[in-house]
Coordinates of C-alpha atoms and ligand atoms in Angstrom, one line a residue:
X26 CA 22.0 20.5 -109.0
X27 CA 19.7 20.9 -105.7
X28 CA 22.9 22.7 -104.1
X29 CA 22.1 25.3 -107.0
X30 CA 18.4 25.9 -105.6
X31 CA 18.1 28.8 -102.9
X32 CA 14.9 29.4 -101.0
X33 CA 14.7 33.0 -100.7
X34 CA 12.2 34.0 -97.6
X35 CA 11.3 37.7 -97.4
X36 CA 10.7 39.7 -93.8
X37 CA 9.4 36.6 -92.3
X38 CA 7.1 37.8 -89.1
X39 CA 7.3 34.5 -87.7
X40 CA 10.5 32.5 -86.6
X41 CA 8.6 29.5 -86.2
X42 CA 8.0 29.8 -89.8
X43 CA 11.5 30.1 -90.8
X44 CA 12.1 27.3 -89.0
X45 CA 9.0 24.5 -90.8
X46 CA 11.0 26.2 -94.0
X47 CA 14.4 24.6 -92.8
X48 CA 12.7 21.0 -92.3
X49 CA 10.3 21.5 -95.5
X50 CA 13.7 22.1 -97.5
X51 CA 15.6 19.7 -95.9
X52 CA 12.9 16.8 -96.8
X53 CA 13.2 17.7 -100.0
X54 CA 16.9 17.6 -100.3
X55 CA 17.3 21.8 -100.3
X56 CA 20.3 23.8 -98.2
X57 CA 20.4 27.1 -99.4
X58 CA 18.1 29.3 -97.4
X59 CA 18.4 32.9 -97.9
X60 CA 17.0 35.8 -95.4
X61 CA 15.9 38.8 -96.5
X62 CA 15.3 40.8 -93.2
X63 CA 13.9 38.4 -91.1
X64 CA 12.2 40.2 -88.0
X65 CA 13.7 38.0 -85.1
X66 CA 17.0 35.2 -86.2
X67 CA 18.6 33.5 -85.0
X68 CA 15.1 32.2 -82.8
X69 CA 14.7 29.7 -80.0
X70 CA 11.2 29.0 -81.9
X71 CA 12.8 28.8 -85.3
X72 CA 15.5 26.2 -83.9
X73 CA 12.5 24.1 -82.5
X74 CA 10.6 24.0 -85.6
X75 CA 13.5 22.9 -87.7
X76 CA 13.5 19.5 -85.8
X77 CA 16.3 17.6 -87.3
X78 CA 16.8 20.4 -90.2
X79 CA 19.0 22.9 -87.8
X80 CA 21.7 22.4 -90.1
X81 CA 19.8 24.5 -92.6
X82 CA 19.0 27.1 -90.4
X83 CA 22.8 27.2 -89.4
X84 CA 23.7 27.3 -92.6
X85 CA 21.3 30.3 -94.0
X86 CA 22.4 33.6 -94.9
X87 CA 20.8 37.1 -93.8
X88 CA 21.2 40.1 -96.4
X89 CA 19.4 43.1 -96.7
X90 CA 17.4 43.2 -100.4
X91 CA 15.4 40.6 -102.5
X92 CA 17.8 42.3 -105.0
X93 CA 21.4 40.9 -103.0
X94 CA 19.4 37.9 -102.8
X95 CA 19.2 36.7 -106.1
X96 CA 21.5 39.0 -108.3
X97 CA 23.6 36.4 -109.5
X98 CA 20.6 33.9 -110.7
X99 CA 19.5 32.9 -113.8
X100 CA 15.8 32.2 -112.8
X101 CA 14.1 33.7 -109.8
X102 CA 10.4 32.4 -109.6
X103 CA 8.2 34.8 -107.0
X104 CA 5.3 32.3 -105.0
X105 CA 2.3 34.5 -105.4
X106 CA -1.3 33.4 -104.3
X107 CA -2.6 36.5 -106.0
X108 CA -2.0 37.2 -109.7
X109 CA -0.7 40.8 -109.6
X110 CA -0.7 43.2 -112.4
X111 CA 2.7 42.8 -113.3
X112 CA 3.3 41.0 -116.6
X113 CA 5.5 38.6 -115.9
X114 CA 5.5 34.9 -117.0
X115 CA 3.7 32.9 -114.8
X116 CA 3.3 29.3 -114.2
X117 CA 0.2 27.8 -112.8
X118 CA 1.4 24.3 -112.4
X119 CA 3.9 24.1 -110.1
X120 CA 5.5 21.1 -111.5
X121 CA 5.9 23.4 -115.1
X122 CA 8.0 25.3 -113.1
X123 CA 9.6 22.7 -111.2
X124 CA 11.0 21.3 -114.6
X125 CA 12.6 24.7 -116.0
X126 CA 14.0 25.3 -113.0
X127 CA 15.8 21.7 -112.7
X128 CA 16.9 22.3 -116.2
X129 CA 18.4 25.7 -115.5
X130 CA 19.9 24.6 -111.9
X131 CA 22.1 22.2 -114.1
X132 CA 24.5 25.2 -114.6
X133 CA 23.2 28.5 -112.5
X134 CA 21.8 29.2 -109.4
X135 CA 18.2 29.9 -109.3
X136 CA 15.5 31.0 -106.5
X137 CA 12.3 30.8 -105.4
X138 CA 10.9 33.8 -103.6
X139 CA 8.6 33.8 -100.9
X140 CA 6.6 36.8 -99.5
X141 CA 5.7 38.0 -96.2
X142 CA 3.1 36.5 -94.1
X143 CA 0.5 39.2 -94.4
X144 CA 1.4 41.2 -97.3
X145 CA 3.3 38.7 -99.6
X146 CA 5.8 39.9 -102.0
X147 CA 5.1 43.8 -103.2
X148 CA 5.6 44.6 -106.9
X149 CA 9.1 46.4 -106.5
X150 CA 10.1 42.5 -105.3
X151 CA 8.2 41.1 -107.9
X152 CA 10.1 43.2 -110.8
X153 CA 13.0 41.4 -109.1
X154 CA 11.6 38.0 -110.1
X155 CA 11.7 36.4 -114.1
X156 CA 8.5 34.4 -113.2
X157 CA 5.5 33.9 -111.1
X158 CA 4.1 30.7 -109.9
X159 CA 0.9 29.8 -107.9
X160 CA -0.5 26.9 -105.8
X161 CA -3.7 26.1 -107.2
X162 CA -6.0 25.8 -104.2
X163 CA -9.6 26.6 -103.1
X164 CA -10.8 29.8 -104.8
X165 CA -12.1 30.5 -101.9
X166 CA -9.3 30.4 -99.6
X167 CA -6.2 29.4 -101.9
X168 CA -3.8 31.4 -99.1
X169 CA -1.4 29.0 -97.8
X170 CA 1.1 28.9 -94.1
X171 CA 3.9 30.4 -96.0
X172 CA 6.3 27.5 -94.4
X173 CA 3.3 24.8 -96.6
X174 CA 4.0 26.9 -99.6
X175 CA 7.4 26.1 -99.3
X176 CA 7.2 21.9 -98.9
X177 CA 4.5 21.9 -101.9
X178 CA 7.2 24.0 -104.5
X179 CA 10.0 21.9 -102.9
X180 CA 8.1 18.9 -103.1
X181 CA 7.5 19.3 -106.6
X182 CA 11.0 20.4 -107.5
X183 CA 12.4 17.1 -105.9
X184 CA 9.8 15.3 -108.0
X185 CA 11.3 16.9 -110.9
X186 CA 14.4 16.4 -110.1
X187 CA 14.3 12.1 -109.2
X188 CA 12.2 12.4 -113.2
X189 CA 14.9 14.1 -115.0
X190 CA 16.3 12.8 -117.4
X191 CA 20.1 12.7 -117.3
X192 CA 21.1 12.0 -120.4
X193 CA 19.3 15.5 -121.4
X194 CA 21.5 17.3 -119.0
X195 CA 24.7 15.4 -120.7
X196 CA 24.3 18.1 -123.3
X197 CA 25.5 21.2 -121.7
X198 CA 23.9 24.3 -123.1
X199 CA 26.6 26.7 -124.3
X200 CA 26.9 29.3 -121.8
X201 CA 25.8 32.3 -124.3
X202 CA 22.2 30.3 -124.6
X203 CA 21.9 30.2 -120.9
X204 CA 19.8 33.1 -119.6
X205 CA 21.9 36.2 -118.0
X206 CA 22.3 36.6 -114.9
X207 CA 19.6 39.3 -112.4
X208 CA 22.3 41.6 -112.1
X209 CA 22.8 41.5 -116.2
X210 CA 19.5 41.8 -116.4
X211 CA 19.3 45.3 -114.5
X212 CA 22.3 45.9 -115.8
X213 CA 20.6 46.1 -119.2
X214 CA 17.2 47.6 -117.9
X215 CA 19.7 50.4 -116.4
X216 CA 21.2 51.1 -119.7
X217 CA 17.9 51.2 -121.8
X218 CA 16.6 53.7 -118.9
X219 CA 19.6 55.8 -119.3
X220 CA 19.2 56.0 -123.1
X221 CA 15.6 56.9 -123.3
X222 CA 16.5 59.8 -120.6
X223 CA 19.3 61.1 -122.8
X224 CA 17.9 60.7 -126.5
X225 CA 14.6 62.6 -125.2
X226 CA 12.3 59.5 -125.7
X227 CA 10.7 60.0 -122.0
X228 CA 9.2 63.0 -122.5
X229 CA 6.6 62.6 -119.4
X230 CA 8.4 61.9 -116.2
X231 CA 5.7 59.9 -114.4
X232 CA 4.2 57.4 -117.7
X233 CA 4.5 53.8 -117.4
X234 CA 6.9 53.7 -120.6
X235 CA 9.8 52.8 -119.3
X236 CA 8.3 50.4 -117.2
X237 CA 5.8 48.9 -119.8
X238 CA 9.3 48.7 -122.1
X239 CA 11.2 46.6 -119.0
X240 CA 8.2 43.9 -118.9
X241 CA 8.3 43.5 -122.8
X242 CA 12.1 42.3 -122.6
X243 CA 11.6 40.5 -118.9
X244 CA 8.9 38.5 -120.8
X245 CA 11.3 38.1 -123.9
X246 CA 13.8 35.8 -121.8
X247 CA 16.6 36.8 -124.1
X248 CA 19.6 34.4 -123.6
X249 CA 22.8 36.0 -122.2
X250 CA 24.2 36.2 -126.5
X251 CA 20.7 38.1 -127.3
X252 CA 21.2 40.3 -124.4
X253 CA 24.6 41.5 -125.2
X254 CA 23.2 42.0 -128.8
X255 CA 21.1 44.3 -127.5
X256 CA 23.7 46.4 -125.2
X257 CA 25.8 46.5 -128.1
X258 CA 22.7 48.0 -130.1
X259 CA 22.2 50.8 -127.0
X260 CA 25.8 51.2 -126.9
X261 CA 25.5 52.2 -130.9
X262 CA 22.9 54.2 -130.8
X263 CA 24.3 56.1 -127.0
X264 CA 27.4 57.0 -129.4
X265 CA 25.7 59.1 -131.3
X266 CA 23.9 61.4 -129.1
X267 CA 25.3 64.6 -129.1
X268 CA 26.0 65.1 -125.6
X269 CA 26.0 61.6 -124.1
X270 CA 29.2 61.9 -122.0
X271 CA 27.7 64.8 -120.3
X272 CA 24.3 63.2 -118.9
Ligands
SAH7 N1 -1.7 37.9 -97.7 C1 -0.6 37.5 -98.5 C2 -0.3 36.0 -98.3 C3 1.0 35.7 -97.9 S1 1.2 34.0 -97.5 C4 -0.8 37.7 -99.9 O1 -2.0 38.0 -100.3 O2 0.1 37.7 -100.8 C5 3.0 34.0 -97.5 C6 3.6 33.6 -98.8 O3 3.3 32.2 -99.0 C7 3.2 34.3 -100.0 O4 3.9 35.5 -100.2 C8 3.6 33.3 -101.1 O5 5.0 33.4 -101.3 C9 3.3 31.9 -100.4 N2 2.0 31.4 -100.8 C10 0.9 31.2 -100.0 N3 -0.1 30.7 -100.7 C11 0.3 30.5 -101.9 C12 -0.2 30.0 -103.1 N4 -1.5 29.5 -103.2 N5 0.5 29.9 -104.2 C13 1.8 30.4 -104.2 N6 2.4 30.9 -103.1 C14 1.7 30.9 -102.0

């Protein structure tokens, strides 16, 4: 079940700070690190900060997009000290989230996103996400090291984890009730955006619609059987447009 939990660090500045992830995870019983365009790694720094977690480090994976990162996850939760604009669910208990995503780990792999060191996540990442979650801390300076932000949501996700209860998990939820997958998810988003092009719907090229209409089904959480409902109902409606193989 922790196997299924990636940590997902984006354009880290600092190696050192890649490295305090590897330990933080590894205390907490994580492997999956995942590297999205770190600035310097492998790092002499990062090695040294990992202490006895350089097994972590040896094992993370470098790609090139939040997006490659976390297309094949069922929950991707984005650590934000800021709430941004963007309506997404958002937790702010940490161990709320903790719990969903122990439940959901017991059959998909999940993520939790970190941001840069001085500019976080930007809201192109955070579309990439299905939730938000934040630290409660001062209000006055509630801005953590990122590598701290990582051991507190760690933390709490072991703590979920040693609390579940097994017996709950014995059921298996059938696989159409799990949530889909990211890349179903855009998958979907891309078909609803190609329909509203082609049945003349978008009229103005620059309104929010479209993406006001993709945060009112990423805060729906349809399950992976409502979702394929709803392709089938673009699918329907696609096939009688006049000139829909052309577009
Ligand atoms: N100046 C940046 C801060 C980045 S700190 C900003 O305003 O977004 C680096 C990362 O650590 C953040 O992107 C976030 O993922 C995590 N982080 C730091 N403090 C946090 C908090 N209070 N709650 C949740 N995540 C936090």
């Amino acid at each position: 079940m922790l196997s299924n939990i990636r940590i997902v660090l984006v354009q880290t500045f600092h190696p050192g700070n890649i490295g305090a992830t590897a330990r933080a995870m590894k205390t907490m019983g994580l492997s999956e690190l995942i590297l999205v365009n770190p600035r310097a790694f492998p790092d002499e720094e990062a090695t040294r900060m990992a202490a006895g977690a350089t097994d972590v480090l040896e094992h993370a994976r470098c790609v090139n997009s939040l997006e490659e990162a976390v297309s094949d996850c069922v929950q991707v939760v984005g650590a934000s000290a800021r709430l941004r604009s963007l309506p997404l669910p958002h937790f702010d208990e940490p161990d709320d989230m903790a719990q969903q995503v122990i439940e959901n780990a017991a059959q998909a792999p999940v993520a939790l996103v970190f941001g840069r060191e001085r500019s976080g996540l930007t809201n192109d990442e955070i579309r990439c996400c299905t939730h938000q979650v934040s630290i409660p801390a001062n209000p006055e300076y509630g801005i953590l090291n990122l590598s701290q932000a990582v051991q507190i949501l760690a933390y709490e996700v072991h703590r979920a984890w040693r609390r579940r209860d097994d017996s709950h998990f014995m059921y298996q939820r059938p696989l159409e009730a799990t949530p889909p997958s990211r890349e179903q998810f855009v998958h979907f988003q891309d078909h609803l955006g190609r329909l509203m092009q082609q049945s003349g719907f978008l009229t103005q090229p620059h309104a929010r619609t479209e993406e006001q209409l993709q945060a009112l089904f990423s805060r729906a959480q349809p399950s992976r059987k409502e979702l394929s409902l709803l392709r089938g109902l673009l699918s329907a409606f696609e096939s009688h447009l006049p000139d829909s193989r052309e577009v």
